[in-house]
PDB file of C-alpha atoms in Angstrom:
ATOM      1  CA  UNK F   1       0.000   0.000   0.000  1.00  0.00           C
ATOM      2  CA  UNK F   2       1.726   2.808  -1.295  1.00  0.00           C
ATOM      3  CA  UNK F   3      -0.712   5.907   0.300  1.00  0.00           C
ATOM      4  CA  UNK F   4      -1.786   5.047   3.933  1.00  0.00           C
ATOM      5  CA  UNK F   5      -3.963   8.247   4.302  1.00  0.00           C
ATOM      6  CA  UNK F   6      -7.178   6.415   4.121  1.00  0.00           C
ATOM      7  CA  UNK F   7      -6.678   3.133   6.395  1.00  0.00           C
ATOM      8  CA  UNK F   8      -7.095   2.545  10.094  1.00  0.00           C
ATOM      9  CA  UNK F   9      -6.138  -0.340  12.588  1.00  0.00           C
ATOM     10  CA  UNK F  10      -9.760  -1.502  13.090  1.00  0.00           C
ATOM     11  CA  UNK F  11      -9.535  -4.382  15.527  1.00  0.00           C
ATOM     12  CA  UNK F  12      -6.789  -6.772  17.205  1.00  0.00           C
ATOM     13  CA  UNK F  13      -7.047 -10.131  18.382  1.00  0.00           C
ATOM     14  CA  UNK F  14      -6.850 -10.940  22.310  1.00  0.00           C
ATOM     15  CA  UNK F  15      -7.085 -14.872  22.826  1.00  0.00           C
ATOM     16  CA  UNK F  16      -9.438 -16.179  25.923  1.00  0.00           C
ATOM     17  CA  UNK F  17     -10.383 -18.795  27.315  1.00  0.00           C
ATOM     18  CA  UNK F  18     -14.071 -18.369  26.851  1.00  0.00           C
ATOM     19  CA  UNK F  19     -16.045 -16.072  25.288  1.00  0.00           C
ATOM     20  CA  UNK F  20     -18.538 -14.805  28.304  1.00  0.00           C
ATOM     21  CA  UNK F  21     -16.020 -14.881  31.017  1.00  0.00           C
ATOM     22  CA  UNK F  22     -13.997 -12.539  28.560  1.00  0.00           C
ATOM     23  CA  UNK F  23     -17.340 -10.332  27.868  1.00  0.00           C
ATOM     24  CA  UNK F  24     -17.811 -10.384  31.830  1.00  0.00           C
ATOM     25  CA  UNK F  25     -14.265  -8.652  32.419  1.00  0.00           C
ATOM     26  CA  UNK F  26     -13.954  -6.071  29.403  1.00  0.00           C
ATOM     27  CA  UNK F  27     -17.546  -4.891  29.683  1.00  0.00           C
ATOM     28  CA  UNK F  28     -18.712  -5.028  33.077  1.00  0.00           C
ATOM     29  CA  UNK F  29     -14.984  -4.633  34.791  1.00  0.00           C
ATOM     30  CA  UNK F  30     -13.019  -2.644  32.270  1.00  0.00           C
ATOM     31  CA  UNK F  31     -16.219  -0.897  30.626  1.00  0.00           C
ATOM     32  CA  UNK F  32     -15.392  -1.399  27.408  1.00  0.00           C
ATOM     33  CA  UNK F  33     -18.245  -1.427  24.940  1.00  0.00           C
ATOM     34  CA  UNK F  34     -19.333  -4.419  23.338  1.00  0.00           C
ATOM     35  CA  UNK F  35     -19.874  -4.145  19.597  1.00  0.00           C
ATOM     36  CA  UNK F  36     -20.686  -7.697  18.359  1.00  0.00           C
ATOM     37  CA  UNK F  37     -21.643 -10.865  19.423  1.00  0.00           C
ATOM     38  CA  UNK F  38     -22.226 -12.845  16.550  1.00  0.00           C
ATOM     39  CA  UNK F  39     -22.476 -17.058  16.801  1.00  0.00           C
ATOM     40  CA  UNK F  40     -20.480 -18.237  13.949  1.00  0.00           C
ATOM     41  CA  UNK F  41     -21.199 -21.840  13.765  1.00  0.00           C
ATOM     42  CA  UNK F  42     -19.509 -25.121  15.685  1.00  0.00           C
ATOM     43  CA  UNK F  43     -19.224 -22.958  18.784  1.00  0.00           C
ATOM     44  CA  UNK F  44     -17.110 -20.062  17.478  1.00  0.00           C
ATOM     45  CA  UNK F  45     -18.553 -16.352  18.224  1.00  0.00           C
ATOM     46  CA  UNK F  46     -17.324 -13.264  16.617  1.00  0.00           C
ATOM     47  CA  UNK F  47     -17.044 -11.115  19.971  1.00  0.00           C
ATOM     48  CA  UNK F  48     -15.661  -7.403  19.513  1.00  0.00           C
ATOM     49  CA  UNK F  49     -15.883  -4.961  22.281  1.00  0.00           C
ATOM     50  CA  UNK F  50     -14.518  -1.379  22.656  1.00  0.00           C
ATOM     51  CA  UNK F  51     -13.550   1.681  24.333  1.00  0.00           C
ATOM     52  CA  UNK F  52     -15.028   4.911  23.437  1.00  0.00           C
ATOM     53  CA  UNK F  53     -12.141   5.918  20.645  1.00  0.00           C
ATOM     54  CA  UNK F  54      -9.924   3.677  19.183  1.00  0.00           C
ATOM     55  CA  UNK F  55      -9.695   0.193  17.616  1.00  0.00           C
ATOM     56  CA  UNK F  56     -12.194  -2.724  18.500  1.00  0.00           C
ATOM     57  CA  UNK F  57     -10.447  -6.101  20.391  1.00  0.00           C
ATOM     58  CA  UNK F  58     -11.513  -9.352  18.996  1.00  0.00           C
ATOM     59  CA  UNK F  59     -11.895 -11.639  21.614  1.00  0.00           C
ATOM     60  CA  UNK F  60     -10.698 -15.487  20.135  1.00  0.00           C
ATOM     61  CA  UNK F  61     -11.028 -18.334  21.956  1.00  0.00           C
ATOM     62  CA  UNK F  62      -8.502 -20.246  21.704  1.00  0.00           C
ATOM     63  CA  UNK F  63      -7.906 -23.554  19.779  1.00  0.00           C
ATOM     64  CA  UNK F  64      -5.413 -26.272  20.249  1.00  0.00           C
ATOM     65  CA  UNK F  65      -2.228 -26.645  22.690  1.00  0.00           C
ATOM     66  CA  UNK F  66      -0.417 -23.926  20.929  1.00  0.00           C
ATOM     67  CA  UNK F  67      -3.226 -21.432  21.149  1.00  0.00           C
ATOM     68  CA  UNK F  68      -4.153 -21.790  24.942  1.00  0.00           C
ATOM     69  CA  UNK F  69      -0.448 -21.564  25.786  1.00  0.00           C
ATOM     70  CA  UNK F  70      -0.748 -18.242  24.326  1.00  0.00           C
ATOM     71  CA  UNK F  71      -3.443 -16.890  26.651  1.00  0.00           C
ATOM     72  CA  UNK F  72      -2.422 -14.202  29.174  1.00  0.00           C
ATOM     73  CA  UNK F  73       1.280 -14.113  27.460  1.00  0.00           C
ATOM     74  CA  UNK F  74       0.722 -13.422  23.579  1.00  0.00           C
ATOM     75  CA  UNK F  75       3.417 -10.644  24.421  1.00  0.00           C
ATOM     76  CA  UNK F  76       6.314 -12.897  25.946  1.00  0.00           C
ATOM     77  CA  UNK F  77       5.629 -10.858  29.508  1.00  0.00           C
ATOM     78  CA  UNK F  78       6.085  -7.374  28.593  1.00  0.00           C
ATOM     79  CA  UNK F  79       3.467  -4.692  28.059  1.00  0.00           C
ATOM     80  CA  UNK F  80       1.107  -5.288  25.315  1.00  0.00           C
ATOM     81  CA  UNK F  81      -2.235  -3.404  25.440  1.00  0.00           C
ATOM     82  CA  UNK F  82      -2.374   0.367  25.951  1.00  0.00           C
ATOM     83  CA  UNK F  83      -5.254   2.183  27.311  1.00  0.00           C
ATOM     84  CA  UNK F  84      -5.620   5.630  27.625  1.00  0.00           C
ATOM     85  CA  UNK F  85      -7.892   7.861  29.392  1.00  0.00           C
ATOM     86  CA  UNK F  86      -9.043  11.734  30.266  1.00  0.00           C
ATOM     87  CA  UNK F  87      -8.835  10.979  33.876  1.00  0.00           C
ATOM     88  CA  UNK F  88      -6.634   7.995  35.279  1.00  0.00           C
ATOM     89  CA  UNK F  89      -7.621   8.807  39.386  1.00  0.00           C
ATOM     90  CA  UNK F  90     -11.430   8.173  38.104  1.00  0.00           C
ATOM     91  CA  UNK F  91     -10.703   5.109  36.480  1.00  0.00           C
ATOM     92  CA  UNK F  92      -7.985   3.717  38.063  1.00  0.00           C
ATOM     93  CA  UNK F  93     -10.431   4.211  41.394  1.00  0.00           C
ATOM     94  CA  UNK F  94     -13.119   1.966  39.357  1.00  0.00           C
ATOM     95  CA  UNK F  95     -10.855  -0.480  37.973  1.00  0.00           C
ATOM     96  CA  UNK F  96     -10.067  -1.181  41.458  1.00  0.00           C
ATOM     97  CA  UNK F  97     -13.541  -1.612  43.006  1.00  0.00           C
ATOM     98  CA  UNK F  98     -14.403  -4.207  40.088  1.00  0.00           C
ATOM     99  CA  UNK F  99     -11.453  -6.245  40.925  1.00  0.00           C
ATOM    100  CA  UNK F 100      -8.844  -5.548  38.273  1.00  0.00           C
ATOM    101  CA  UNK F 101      -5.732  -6.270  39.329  1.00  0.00           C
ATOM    102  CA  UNK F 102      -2.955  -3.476  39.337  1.00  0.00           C
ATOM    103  CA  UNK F 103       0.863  -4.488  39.286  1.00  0.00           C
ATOM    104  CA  UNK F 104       2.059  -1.682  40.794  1.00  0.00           C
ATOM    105  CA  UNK F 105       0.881   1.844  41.993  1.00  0.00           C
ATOM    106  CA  UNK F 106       0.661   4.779  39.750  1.00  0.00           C
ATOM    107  CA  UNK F 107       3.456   6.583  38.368  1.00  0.00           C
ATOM    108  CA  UNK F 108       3.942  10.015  37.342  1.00  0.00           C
ATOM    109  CA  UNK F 109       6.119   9.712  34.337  1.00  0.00           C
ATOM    110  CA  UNK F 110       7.476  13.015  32.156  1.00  0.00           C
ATOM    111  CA  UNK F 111       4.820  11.824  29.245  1.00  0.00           C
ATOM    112  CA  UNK F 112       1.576  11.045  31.736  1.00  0.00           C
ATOM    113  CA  UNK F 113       0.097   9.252  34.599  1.00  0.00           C
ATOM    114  CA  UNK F 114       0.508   5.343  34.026  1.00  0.00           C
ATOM    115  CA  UNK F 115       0.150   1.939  36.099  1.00  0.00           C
ATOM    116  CA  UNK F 116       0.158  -1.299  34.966  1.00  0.00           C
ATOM    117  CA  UNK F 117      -2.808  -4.122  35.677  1.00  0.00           C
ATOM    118  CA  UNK F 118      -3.552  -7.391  34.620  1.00  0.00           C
ATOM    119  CA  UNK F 119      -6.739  -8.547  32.070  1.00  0.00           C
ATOM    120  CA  UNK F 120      -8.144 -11.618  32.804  1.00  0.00           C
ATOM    121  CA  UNK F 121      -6.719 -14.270  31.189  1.00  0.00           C
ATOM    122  CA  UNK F 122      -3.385 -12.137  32.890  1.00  0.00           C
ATOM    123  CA  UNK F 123      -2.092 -10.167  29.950  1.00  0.00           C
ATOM    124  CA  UNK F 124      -0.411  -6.800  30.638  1.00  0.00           C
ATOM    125  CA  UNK F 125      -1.975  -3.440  30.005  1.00  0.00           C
ATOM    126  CA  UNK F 126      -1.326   0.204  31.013  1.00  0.00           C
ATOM    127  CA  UNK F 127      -3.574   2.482  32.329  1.00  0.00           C
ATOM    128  CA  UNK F 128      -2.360   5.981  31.086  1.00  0.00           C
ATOM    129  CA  UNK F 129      -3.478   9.672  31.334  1.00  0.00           C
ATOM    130  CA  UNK F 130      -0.844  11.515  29.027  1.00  0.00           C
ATOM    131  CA  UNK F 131       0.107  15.056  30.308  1.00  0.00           C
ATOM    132  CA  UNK F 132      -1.453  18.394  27.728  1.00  0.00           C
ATOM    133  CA  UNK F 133       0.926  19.413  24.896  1.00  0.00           C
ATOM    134  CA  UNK F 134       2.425  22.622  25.213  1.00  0.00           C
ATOM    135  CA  UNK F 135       0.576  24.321  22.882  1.00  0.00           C
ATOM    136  CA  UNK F 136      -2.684  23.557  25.073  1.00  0.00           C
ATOM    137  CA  UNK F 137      -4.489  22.294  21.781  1.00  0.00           C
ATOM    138  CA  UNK F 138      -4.768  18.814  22.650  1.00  0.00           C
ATOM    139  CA  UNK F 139      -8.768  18.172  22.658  1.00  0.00           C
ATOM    140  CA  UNK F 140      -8.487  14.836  24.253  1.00  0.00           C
ATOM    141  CA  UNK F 141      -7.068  15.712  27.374  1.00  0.00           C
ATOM    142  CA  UNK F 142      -9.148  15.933  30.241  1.00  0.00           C
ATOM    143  CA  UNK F 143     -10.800  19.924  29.937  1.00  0.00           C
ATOM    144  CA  UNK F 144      -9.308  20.752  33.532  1.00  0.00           C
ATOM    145  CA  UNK F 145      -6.450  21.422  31.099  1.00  0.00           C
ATOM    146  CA  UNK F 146      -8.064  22.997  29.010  1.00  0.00           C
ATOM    147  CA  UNK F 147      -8.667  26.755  28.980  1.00  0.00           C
ATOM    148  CA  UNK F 148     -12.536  28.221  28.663  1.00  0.00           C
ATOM    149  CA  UNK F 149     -13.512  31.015  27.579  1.00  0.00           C
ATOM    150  CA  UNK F 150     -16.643  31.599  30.992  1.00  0.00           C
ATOM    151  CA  UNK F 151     -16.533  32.858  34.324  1.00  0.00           C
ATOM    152  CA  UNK F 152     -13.762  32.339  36.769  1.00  0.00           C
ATOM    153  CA  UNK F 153     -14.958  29.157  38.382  1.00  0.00           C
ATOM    154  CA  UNK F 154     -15.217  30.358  41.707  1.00  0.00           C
ATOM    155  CA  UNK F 155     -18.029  33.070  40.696  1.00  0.00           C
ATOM    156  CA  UNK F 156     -19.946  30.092  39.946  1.00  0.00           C
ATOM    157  CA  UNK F 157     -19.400  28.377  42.942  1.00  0.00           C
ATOM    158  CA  UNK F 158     -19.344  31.778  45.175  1.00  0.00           C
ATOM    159  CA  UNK F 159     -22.018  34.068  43.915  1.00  0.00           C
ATOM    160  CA  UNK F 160     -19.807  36.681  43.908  1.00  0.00           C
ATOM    161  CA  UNK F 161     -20.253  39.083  40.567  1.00  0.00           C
ATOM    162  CA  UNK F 162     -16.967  39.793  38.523  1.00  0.00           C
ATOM    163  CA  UNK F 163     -18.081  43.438  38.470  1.00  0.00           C
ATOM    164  CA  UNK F 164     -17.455  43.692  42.188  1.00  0.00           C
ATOM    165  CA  UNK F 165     -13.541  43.436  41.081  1.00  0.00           C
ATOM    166  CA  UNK F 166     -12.008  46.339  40.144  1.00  0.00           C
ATOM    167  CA  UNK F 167      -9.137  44.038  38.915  1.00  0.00           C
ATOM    168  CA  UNK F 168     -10.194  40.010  39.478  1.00  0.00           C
ATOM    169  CA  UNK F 169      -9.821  37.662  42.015  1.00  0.00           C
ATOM    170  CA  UNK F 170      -6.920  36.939  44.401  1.00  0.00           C
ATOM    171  CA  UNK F 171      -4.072  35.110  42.980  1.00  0.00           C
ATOM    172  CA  UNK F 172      -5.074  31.934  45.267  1.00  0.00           C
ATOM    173  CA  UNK F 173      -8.967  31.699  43.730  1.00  0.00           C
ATOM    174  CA  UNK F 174      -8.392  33.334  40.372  1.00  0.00           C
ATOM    175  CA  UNK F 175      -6.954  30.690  38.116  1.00  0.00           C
ATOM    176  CA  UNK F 176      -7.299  28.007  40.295  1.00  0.00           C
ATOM    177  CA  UNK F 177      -8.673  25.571  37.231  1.00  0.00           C
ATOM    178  CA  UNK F 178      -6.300  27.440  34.541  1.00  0.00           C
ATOM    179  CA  UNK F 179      -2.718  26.246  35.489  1.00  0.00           C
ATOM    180  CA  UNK F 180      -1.357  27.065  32.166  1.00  0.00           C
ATOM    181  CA  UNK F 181      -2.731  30.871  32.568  1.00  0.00           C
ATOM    182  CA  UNK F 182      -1.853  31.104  35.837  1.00  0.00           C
ATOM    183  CA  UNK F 183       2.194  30.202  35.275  1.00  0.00           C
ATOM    184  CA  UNK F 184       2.164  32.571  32.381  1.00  0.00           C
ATOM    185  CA  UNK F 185       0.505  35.743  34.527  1.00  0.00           C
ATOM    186  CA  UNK F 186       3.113  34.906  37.570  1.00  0.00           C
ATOM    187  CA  UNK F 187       6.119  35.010  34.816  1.00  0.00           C
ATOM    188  CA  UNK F 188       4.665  38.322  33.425  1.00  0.00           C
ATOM    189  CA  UNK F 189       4.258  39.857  36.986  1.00  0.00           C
ATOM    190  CA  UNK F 190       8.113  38.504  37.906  1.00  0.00           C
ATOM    191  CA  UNK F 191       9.270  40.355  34.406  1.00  0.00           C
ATOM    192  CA  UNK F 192       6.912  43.479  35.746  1.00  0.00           C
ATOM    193  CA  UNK F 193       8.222  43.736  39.120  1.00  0.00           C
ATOM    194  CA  UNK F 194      12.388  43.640  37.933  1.00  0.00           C
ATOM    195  CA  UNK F 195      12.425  46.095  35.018  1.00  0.00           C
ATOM    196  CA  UNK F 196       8.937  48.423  35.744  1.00  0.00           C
ATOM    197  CA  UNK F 197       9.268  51.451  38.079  1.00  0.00           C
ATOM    198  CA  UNK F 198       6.784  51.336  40.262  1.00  0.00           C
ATOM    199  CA  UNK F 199       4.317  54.474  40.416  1.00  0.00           C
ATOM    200  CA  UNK F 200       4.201  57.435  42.155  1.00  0.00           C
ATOM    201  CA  UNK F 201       1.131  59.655  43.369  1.00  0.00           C
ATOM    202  CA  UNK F 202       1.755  63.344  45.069  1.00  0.00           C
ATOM    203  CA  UNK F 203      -1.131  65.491  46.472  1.00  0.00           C
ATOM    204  CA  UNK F 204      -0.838  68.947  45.207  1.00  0.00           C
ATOM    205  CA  UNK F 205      -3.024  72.057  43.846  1.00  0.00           C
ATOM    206  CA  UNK F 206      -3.211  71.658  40.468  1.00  0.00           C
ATOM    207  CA  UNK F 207      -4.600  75.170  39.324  1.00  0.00           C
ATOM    208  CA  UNK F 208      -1.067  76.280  41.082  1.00  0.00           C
ATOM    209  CA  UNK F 209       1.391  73.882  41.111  1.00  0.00           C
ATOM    210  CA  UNK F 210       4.039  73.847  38.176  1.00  0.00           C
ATOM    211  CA  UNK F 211       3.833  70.125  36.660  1.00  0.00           C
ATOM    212  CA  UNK F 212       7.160  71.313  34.856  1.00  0.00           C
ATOM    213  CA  UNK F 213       8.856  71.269  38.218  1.00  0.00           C
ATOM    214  CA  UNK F 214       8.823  68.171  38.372  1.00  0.00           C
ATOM    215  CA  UNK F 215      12.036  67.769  35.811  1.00  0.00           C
ATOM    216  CA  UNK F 216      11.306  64.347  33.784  1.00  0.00           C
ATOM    217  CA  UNK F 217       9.146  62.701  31.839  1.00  0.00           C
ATOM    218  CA  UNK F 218       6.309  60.499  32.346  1.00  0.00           C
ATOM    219  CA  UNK F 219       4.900  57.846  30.454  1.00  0.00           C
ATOM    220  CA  UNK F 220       1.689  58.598  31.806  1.00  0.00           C
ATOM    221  CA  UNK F 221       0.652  61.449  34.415  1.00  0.00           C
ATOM    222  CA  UNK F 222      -2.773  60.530  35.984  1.00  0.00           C
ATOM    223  CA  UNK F 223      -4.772  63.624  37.007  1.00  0.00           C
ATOM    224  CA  UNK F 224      -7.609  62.996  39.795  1.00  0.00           C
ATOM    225  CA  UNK F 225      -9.241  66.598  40.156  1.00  0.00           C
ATOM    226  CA  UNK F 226     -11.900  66.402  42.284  1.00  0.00           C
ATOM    227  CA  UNK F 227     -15.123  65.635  40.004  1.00  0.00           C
ATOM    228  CA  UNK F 228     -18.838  66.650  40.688  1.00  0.00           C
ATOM    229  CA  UNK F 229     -19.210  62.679  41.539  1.00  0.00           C
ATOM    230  CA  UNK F 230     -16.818  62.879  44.240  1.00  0.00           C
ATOM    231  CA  UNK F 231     -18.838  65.944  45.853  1.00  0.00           C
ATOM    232  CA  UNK F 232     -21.871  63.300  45.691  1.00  0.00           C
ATOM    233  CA  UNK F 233     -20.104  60.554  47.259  1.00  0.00           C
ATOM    234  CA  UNK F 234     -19.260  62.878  50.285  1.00  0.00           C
ATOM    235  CA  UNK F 235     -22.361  64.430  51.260  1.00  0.00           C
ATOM    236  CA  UNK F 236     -22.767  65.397  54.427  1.00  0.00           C
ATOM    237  CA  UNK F 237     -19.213  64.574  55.448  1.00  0.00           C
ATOM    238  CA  UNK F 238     -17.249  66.745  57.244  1.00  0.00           C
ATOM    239  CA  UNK F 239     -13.765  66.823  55.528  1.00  0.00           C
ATOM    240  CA  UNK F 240     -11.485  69.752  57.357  1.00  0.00           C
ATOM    241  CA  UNK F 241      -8.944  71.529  54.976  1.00  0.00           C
ATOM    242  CA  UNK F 242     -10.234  70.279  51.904  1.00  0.00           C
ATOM    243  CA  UNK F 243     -11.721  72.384  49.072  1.00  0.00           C
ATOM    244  CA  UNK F 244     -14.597  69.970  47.588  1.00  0.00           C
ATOM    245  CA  UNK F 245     -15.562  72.354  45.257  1.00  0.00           C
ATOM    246  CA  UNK F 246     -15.867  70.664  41.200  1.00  0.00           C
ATOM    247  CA  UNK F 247     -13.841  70.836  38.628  1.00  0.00           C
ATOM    248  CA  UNK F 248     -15.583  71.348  34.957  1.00  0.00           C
ATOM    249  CA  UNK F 249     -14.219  69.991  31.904  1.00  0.00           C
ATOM    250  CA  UNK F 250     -12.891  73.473  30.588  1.00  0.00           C
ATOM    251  CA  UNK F 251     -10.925  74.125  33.839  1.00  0.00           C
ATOM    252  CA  UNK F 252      -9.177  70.787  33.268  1.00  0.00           C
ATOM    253  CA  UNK F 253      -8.942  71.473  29.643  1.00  0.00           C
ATOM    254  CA  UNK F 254      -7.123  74.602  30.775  1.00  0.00           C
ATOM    255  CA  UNK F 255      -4.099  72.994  33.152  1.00  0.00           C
ATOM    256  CA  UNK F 256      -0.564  72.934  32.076  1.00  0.00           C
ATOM    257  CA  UNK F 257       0.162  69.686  32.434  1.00  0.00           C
ATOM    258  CA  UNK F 258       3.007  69.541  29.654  1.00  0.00           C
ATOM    259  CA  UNK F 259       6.086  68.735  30.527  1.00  0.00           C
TER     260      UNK F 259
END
């Protein structure tokens, strides 16, 4: 076959000992989906079950000496059936309560979450969550890893409105399901904090003092003169030494604040 573009592995074959007892284990243990179970004459069944992506397993029984020897070591003892998930703590969890039989505890591996277990005829198989690509694209991977474009989780689970933030959430509740996000902010806000100078505020009279005076440059100079809203906020305060009195638009328009 010159071009492979158009095939696909469909199904494999998995010797057993007998057909229901195999059934019993990869559907109601493993659960695995069963496709067919079609008699086939003289005893034989065409049995295929499978998981919810990925190619079918033909369950054989086997025939003869040679055949049965096979069963439970058609892979000489190593490793021969892969099975991946979107969450290995859920599954591993149920594997575990229907009786499959793990041959060691989970690992944490550079490419994934992985432990090995035992089918029931006592073939090897691993149970494996891989870890999100880098470029976060990955659609199989389990969408905690996955970033959504909806509230911050912890509105939904709060009440609390995002419009009550001038800013967001705290550091600790903010990305708490984004990971990704939240290691790219804290590199950004370590980049900020070495090379930006911080800001500076001074209270002064602005219809007399000289912005020029000040000798520099700014990137940005922030006037805060005191608006007909602030007067509203403050009613019936008493303030001491402080002239409340608004500011229109035209005497801001007409400040000097050029430097």
């Amino acid at each position: 076959m010159s071009d492979s573009g158009g095939s696909r592995l469909s199904t494999c074959t998995l010797l057993v000992r007998d057909y229901d007892e195999a059934i019993a284990f990869f559907v109601g243990a493993m659960g695995l989906k069963l496709l067919e179970d079609t008699p086939r004459g003289r005893g034989k069944r065409w049995v295929v079950v499978c998981p919810a992506a990925g190619a079918g397993l033909l369950l054989a029984k086997a025939e003869g000496e040679e055949q049965l020897a096979r069963v439970g070591d058609q892979c000489g003892g190593r490793v021969g059936f892969f099975l991946e998930t979107d969450d290995f703590a859920r599954d591993h969890k149920a594997f575990q309560a229907k009786g499959v039989k793990f041959l060691e505890e989970p690992r944490h591996e550079s490419y994934g979450s992985v432990a090995v277990f035992q089918d029931i005829s006592g073939n090897k198989w691993d149970l494996i969550q891989r870890y999100p690509t880098d470029d976060g694209v990955d659609v199989k991977v389990s969408s905690k890893f996955l970033t959504r474009n909806d509230y911050c989780q912890t509105f939904i689970d709060t009440g609390l409105r995002p419009q009550n933030f001038i800013r967001d959430l705290d550091y600790q509740n903010r990305y708490s399901e984004y990971p990704k996000i939240e290691r790219l902010i804290k590199l950004k806000d370590d980049i900020i904090s070495k090379r930006a100078t911080p800001g500076m505020s001074l209270k002064c009279d602005l219809k007399s003092f000289d912005l020029t005076s000040l000798g520099t440059k700014f990137d940005v100079i922030l006037l805060d003169p005191p608006w007909e809203e602030y007067q509203t906020r403050v009613a019936g305060m008493y303030v001491p030494d402080e002239d409340l009195s608004t500011w229109s638009l035209e005497e801001l328009k007409a400040l000097k604040a050029a430097t």
